[in-house]
Short mmCIF file of C-alpha atoms (C1' of nucleotides) in Angstrom, two decimals:
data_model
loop_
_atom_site.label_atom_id
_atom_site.label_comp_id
_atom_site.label_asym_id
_atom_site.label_seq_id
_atom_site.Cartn_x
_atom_site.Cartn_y
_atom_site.Cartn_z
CA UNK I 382 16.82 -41.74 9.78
CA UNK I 383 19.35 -41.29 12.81
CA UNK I 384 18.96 -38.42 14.91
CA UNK I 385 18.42 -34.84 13.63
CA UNK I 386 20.58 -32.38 14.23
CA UNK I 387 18.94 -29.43 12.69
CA UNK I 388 18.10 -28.33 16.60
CA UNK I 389 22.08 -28.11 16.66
CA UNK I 390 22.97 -26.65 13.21
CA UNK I 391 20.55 -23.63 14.43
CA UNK I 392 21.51 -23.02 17.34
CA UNK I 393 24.92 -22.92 16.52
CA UNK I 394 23.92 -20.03 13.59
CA UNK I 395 21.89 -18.32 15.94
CA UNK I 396 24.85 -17.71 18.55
CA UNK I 397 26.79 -17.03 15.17
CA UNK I 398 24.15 -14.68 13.68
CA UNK I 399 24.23 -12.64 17.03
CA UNK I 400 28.04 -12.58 17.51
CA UNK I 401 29.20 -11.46 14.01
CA UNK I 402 26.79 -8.66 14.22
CA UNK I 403 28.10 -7.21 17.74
CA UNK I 404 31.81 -8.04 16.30
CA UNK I 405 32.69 -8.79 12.83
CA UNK I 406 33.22 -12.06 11.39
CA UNK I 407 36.55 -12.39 11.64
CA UNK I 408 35.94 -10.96 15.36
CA UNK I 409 33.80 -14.43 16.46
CA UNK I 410 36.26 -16.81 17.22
CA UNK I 411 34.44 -20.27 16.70
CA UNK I 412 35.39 -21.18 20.31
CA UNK I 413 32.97 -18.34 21.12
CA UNK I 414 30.05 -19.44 18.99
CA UNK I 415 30.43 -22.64 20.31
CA UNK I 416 29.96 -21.99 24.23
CA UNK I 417 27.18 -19.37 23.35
CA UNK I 418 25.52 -21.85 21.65
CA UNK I 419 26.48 -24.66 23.93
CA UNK I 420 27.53 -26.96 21.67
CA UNK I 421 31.20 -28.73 21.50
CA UNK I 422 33.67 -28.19 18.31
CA UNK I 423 33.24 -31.79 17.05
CA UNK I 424 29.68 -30.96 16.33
CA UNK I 425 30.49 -27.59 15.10
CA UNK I 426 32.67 -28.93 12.29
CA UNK I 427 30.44 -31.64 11.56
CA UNK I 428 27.73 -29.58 10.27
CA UNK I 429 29.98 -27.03 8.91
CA UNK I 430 33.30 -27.87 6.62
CA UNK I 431 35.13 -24.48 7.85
CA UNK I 432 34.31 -21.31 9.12
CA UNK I 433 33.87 -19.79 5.74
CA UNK I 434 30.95 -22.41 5.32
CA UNK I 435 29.51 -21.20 8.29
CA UNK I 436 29.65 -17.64 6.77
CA UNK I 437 27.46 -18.90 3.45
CA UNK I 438 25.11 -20.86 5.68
CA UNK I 439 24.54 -17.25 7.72
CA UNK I 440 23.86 -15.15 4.96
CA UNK I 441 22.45 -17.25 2.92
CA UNK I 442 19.63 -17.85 5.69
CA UNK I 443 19.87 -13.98 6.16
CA UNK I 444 19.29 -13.12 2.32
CA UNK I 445 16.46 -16.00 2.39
CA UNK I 446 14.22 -14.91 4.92
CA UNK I 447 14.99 -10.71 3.81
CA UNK I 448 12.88 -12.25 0.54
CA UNK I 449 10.43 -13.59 2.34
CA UNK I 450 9.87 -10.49 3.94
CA UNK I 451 10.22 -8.22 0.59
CA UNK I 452 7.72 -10.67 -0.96
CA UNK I 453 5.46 -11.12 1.86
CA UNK I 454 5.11 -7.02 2.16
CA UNK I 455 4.56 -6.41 -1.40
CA UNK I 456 2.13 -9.29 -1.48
CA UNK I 457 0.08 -8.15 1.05
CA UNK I 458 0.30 -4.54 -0.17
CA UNK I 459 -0.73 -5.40 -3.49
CA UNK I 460 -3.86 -7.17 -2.00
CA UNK I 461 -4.39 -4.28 0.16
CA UNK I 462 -5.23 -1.50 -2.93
CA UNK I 463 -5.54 -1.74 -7.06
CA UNK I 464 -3.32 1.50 -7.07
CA UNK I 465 0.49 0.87 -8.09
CA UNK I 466 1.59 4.18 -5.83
CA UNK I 467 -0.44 2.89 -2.74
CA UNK I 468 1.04 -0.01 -2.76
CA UNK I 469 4.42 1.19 -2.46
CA UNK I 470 2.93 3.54 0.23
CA UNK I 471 1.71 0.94 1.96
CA UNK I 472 4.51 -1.44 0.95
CA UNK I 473 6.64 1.15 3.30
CA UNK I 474 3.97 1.23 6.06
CA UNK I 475 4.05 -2.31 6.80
CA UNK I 476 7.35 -2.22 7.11
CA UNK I 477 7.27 1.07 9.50
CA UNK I 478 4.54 -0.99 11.25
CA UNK I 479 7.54 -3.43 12.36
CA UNK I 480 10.14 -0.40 12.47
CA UNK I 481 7.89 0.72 15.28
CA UNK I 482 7.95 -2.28 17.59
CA UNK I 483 11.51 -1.89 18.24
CA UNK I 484 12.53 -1.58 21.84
CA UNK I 485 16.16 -1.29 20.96
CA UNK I 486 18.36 -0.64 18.08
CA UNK I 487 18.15 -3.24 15.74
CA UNK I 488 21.24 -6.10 15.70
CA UNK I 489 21.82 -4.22 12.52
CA UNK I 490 21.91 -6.03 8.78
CA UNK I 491 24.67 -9.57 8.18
CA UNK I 492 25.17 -7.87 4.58
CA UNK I 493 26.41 -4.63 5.72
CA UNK I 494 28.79 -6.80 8.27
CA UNK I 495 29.67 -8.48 5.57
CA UNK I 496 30.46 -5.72 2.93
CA UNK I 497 32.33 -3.85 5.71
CA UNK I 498 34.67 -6.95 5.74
CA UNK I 499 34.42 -7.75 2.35
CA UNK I 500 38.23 -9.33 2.07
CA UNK I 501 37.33 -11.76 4.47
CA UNK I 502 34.83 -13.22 2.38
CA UNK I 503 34.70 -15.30 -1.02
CA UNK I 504 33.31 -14.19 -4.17
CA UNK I 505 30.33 -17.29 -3.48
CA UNK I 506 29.24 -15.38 -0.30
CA UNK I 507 29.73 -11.94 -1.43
CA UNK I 508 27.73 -12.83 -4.54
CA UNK I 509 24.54 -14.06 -2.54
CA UNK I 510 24.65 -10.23 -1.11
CA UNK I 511 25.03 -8.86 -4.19
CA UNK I 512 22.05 -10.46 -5.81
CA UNK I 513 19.81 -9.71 -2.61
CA UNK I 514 20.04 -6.11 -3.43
CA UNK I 515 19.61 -6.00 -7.28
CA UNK I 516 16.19 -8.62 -6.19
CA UNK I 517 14.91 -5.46 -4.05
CA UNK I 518 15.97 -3.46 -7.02
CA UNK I 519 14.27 -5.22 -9.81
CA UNK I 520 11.15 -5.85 -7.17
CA UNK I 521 10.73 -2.04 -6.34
CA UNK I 522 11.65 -0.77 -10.08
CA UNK I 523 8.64 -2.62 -11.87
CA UNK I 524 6.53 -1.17 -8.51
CA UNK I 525 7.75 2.55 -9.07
CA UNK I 526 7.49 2.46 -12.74
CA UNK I 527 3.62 1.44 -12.42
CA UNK I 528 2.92 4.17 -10.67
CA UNK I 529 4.98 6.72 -12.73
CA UNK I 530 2.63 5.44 -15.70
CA UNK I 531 -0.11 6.44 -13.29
CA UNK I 532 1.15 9.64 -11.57
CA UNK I 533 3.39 11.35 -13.81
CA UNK I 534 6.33 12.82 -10.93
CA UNK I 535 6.01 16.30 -10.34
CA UNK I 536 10.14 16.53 -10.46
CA UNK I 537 12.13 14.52 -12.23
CA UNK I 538 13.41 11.64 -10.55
CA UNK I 539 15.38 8.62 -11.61
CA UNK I 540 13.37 5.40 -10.69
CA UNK I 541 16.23 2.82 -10.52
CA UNK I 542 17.94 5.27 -7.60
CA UNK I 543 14.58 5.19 -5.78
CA UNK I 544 14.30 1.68 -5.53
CA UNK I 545 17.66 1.31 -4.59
CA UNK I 546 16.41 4.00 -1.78
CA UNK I 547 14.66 1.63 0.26
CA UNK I 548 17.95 -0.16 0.40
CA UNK I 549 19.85 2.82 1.34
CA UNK I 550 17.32 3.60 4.21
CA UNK I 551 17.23 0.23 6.23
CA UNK I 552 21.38 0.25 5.81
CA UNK I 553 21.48 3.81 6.71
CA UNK I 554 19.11 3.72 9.39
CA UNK I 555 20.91 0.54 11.24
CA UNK I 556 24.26 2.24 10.94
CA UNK I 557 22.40 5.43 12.43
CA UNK I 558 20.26 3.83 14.99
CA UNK I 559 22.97 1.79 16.69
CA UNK I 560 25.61 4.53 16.64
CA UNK I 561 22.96 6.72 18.74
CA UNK I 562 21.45 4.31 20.24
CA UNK I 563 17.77 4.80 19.30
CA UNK I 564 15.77 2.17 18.22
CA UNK I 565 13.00 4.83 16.70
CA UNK I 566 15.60 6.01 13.76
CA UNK I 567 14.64 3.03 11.56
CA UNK I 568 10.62 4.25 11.91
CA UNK I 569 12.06 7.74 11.56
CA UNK I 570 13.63 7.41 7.98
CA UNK I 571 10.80 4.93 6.62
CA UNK I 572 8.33 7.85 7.29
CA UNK I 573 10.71 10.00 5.04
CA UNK I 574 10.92 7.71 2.83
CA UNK I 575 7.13 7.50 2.39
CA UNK I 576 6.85 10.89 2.42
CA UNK I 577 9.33 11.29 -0.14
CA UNK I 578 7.80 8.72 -2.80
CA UNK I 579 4.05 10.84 -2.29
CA UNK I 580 5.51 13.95 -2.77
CA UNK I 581 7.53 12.99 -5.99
CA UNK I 582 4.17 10.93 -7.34
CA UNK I 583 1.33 13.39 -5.61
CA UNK I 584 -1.05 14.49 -8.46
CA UNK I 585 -0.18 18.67 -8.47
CA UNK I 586 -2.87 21.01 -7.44
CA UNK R 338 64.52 16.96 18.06
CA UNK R 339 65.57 13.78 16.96
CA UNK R 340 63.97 12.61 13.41
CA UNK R 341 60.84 13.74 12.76
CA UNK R 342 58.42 10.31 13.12
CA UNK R 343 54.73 11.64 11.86
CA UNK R 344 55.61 10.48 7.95
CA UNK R 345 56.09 6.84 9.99
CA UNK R 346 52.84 7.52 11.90
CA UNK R 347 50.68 8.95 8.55
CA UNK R 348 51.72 6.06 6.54
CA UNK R 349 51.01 3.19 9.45
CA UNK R 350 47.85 5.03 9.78
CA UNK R 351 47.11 5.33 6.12
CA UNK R 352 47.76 1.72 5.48
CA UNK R 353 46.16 0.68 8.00
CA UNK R 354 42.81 3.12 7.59
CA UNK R 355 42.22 0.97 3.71
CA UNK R 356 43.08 -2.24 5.12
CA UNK R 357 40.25 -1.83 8.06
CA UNK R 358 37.78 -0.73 5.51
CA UNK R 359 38.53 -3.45 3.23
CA UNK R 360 38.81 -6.27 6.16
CA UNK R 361 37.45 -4.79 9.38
CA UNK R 362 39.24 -4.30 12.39
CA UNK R 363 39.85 -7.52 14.07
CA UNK R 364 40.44 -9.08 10.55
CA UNK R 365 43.51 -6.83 9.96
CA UNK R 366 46.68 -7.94 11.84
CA UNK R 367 49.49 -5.73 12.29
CA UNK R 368 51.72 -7.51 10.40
CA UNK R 369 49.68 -6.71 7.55
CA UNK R 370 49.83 -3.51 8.22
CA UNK R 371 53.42 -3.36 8.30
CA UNK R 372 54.47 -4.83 5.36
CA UNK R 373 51.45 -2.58 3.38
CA UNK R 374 53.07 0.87 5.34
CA UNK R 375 56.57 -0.94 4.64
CA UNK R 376 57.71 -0.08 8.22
CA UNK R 377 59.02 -2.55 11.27
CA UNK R 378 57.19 -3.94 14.16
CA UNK R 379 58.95 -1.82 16.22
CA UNK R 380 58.25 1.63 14.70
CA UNK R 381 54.72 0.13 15.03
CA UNK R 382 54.63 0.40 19.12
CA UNK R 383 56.55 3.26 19.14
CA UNK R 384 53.97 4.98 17.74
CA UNK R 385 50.77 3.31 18.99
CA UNK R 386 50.92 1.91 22.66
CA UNK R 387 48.85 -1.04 21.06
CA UNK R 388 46.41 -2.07 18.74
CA UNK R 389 43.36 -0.49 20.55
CA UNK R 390 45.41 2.73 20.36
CA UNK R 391 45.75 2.43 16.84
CA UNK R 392 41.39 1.86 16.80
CA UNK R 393 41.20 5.25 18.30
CA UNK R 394 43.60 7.26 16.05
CA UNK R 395 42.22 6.29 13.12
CA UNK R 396 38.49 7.28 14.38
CA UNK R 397 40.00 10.40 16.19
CA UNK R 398 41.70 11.45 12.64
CA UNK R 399 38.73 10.41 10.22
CA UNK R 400 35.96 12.44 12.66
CA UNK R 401 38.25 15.33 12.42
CA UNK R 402 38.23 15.33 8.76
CA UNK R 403 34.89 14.19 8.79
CA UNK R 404 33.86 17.50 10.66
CA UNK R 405 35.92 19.94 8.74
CA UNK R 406 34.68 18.79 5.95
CA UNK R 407 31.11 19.76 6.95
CA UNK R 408 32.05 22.94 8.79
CA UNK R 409 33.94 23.76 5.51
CA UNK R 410 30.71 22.94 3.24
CA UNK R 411 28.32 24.66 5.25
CA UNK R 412 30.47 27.78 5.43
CA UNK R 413 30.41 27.86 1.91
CA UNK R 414 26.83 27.16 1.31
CA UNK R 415 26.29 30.11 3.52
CA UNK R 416 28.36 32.37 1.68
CA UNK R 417 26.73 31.79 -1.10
CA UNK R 418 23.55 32.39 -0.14
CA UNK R 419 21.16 34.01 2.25
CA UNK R 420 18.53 31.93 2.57
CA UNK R 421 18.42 29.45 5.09
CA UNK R 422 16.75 26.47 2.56
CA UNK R 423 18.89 27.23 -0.57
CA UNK R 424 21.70 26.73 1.84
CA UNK R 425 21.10 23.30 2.48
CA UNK R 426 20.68 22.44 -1.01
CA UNK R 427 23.75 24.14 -1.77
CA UNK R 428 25.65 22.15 1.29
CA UNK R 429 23.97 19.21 -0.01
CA UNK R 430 24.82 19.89 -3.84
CA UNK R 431 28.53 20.48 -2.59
CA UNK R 432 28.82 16.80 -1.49
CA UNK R 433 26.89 15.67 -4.96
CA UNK R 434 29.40 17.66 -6.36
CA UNK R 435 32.38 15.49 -4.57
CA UNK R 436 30.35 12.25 -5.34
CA UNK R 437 30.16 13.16 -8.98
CA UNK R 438 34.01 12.83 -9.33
CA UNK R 439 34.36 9.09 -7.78
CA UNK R 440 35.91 6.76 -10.23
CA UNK R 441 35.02 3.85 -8.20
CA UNK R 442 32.87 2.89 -4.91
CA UNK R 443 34.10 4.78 -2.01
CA UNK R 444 36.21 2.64 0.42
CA UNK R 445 33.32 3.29 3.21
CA UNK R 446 33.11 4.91 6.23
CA UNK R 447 34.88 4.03 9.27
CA UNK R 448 32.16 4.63 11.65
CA UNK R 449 30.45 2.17 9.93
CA UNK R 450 33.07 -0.30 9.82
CA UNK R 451 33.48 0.45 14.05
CA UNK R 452 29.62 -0.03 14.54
CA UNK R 453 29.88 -3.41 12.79
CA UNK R 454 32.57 -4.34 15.29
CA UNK R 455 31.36 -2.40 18.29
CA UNK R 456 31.87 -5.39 20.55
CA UNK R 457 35.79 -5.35 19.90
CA UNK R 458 36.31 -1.35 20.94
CA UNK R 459 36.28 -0.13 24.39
CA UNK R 460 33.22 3.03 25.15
CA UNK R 461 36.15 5.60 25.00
CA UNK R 462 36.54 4.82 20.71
CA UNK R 463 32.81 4.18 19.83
CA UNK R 464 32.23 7.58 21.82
CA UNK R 465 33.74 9.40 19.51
CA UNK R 466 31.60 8.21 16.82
CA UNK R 467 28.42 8.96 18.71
CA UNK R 468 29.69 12.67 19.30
CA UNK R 469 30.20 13.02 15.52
CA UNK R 470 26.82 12.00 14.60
CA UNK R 471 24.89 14.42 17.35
CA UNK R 472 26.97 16.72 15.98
CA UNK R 473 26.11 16.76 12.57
CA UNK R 474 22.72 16.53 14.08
CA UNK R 475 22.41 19.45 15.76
CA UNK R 476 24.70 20.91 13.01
CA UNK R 477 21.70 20.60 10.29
CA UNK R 478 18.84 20.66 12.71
CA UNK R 479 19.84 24.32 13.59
CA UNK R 480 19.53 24.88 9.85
CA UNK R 481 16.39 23.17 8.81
CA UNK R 482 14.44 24.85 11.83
CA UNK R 483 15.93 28.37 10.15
CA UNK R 484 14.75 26.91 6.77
CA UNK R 485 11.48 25.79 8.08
CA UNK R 486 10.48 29.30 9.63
CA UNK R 487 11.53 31.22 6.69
CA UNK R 488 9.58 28.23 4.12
CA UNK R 489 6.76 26.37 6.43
CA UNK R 490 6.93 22.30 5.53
CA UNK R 491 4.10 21.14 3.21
CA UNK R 492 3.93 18.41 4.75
CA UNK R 493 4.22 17.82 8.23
CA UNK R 494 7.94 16.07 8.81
CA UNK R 495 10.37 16.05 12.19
CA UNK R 496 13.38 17.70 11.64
CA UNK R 497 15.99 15.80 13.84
CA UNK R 498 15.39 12.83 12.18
CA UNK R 499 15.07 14.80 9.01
CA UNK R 500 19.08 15.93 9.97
CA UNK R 501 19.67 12.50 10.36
CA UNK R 502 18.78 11.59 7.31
CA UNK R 503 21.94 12.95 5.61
CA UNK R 504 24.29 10.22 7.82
CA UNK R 505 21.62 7.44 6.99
CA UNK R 506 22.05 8.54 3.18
CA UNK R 507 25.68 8.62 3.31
CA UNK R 508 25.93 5.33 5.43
CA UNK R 509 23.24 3.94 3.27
CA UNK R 510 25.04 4.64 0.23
CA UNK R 511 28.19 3.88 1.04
CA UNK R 512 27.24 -0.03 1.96
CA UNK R 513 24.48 -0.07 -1.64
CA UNK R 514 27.58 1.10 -3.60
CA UNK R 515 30.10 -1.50 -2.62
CA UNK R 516 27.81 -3.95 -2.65
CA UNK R 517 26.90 -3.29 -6.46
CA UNK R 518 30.15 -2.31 -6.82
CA UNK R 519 28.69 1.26 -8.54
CA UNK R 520 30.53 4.50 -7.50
CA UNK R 521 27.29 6.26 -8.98
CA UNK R 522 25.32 5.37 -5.99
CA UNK R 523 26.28 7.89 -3.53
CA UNK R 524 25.68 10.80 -6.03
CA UNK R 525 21.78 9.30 -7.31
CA UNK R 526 21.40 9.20 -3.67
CA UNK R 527 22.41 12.58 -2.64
CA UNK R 528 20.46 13.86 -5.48
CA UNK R 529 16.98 11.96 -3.45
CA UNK R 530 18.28 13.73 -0.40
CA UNK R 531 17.89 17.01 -1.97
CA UNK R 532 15.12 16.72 -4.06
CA UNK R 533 13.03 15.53 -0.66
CA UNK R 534 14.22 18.90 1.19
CA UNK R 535 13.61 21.04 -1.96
CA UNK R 536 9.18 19.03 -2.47
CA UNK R 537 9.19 19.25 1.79
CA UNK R 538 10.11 22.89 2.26
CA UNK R 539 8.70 24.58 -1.49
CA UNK R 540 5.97 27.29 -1.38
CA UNK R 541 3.01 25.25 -2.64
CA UNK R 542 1.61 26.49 -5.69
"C1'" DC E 1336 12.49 -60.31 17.61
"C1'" DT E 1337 17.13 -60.01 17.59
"C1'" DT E 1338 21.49 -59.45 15.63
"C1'" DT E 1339 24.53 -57.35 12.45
"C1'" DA E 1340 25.73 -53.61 9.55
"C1'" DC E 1341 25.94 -49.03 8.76
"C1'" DA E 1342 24.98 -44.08 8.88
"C1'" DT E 1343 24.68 -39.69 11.17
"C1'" DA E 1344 25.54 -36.94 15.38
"C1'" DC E 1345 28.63 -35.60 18.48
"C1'" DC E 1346 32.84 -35.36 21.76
"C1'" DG E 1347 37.30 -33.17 23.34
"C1'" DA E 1348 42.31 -33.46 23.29
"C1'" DC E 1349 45.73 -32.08 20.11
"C1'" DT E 1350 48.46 -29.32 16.50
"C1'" DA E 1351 50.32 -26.11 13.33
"C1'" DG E 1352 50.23 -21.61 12.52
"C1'" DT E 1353 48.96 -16.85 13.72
"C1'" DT E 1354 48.61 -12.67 16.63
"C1'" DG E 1355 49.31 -8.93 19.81
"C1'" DG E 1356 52.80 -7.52 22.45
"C1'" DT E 1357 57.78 -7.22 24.57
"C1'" DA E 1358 62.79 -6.94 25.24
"C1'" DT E 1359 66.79 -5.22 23.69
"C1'" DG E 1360 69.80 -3.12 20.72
"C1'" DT E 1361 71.23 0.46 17.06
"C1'" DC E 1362 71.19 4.69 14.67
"C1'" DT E 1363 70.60 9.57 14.12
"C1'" DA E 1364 69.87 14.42 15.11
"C1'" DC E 1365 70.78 17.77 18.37
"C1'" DG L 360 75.77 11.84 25.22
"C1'" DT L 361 71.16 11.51 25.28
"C1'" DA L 362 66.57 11.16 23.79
"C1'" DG L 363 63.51 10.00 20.46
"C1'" DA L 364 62.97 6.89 16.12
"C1'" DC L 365 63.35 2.97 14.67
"C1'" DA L 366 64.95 -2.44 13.84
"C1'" DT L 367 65.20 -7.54 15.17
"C1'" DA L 368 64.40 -11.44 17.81
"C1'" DC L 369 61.37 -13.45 20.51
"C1'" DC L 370 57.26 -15.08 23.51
"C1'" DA L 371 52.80 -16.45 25.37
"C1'" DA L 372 48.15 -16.74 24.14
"C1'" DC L 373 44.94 -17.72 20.90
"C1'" DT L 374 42.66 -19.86 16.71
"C1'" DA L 375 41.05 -22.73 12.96
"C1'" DG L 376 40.99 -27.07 11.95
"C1'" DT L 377 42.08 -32.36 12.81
"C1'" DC L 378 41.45 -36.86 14.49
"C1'" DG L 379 40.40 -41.02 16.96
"C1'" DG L 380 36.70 -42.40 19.29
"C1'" DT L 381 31.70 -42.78 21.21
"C1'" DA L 382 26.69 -42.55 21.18
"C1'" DT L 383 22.41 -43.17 18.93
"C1'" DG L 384 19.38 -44.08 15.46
"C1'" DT L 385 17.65 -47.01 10.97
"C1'" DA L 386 17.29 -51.11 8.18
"C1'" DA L 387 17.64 -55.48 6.67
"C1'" DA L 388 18.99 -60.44 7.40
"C1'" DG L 389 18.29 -64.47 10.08
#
DNA sequence: CTTTACATACCGACTAGTTGGTATGTCTAC
DNA sequence: GTAGACATACCAACTAGTCGGTATGTAAAG
């Protein structure tokens, strides 16, 4: 095996990652990426074909590790109570956990950057995106419609819409928390969303 | 007075307010704009000094209508009612109502788009996003605190952040809809928003 | 163990095309 | 005629991508 150059390949999409979030993909000029990252332009285009490659290889990393997170939470929440609704309570709360850490706004979400520049973008990478969000729909559906079998809502609600809420919330709350500048709105909103999901489920006295 | 220029300005404006949304700022070149508003480079920079000038008319004109159309909203939802609560579902049933007509996703918001690209706009534009956002802030707080002292909270919730919560749900919905490419998202959304202000605020029973 | 062969990793000058912006002229309404 | 509303030609800077070449590692043959 000759020399690895995954040290290279990430640092390059970590200067990449950081730079299309502060200003648009079509913003970053490569010449950019590459002095952030410290790297020259031969090995730039050795690891990636074109700049459009570069823009799979981000979100695809982004969408990959926003799984492992989705999975990881739900895991844990699952192990954490028998109850479908707790989970999801707690499901949120793990995540607010994090949310709360923040010292500054969050660098905001690479499919939002993306969507807001769709026409830059191929159907391949706008597709990866696209799938992300019906996974966290699917994931949180089967989740919400456990515990409507188990806690009959008190209003009506329709469950597909909720799950896409959580969704809604993080993309909301980035676009919210960087325009004011306030790294608590994402902790903010998840604690309405929580609330939301035990008032709809609470049991009625 | 020579000709009258503002149909020239509106349509470079116009053109170039769906071609940002659609490709973000830095990825839409003038040219592009041109040819889309069918006018010359030169009626171009008679109108706009340059293309940072352009940045800030666009925001300047889409807060204005952004604002009016809440001023507008709420002054109706006042008039037709007198409570302080029912007015906020109203104002927010006013929007469903608006989101209920879209044929397909919405083209987005441009603060959004802005935020995404904050590193390519000078303070003086992205202020004028921040100012919008306080002010529909302070717009709704007002509101909920009059809703809150006529209809104590059943559960304990903080009310700026509750305010906020209609930009995050807009924002939010805006970037879920194009990304499953479902003009019904906004709406399902908006109806989440209201049904959490109508289970936060209702006598309990 | 050393040489040869070959593969991956990387360098940096160069190019073809694009982009924001300018210079200058023309037309039209008053 | 003059001042605002355009049009056309043009430029300097930038940008994505190329290309010939170098450095460094592995593996097998001798």
């Amino acid at each position: 095996m000759p020399r690895d150059g995954t040290m290279t390949r990430t640092r390059i999409m970590d200067a990449a990652e950081a730079l299309v979030l502060e200003r648009g993909f079509a913003g970053t000029p490569i010449d950019e990426v590459l002095s952030q990252a410290g790297v020259t332009k031969g090995a730039f285009f050795h690891h990636f074909g074109s700049k459009q490659e570069l823009a799979h290889a981000l979100i695809a990393r982004f969408v990959e590790l926003d799984l492992g997170n989705l999975e990881s939470k739900m895991g844990r929440a699952e192990k954490l109570h028998r109850d479908p609704l707790q989970q999801l309570l707690i499901f949120v709360g793990l995540f607010l956990e994090d949310a709360e850490l923040l010292a500054e706004p969050s660098t905001g979400c690479l499919m939002a950057s993306y969507v807001y520049e769709a026409g830059m973008f191929d159907d391949h990478v706008l597709a990866v995106v696209h799938d992300n969000v019906l996974i966290w729909r699917k994931r949180l559906l089967a989740k919400l419609e456990e515990a409507a079998a188990a806690h009959p809502p008190r209003v009506h609600v329709d469950l597909e819409s909720l799950a896409d809420m959580a969704t809604v919330v993080f993309e909301g709350a980035f676009v919210v928390s960087k325009i004011v500048a306030d790294p608590a709105v994402l902790a903010a909103q998840l604690e309405h969303f929580r609330n939301y999901i035990e008032l709809v489920f609470s049991d009625p006295r």
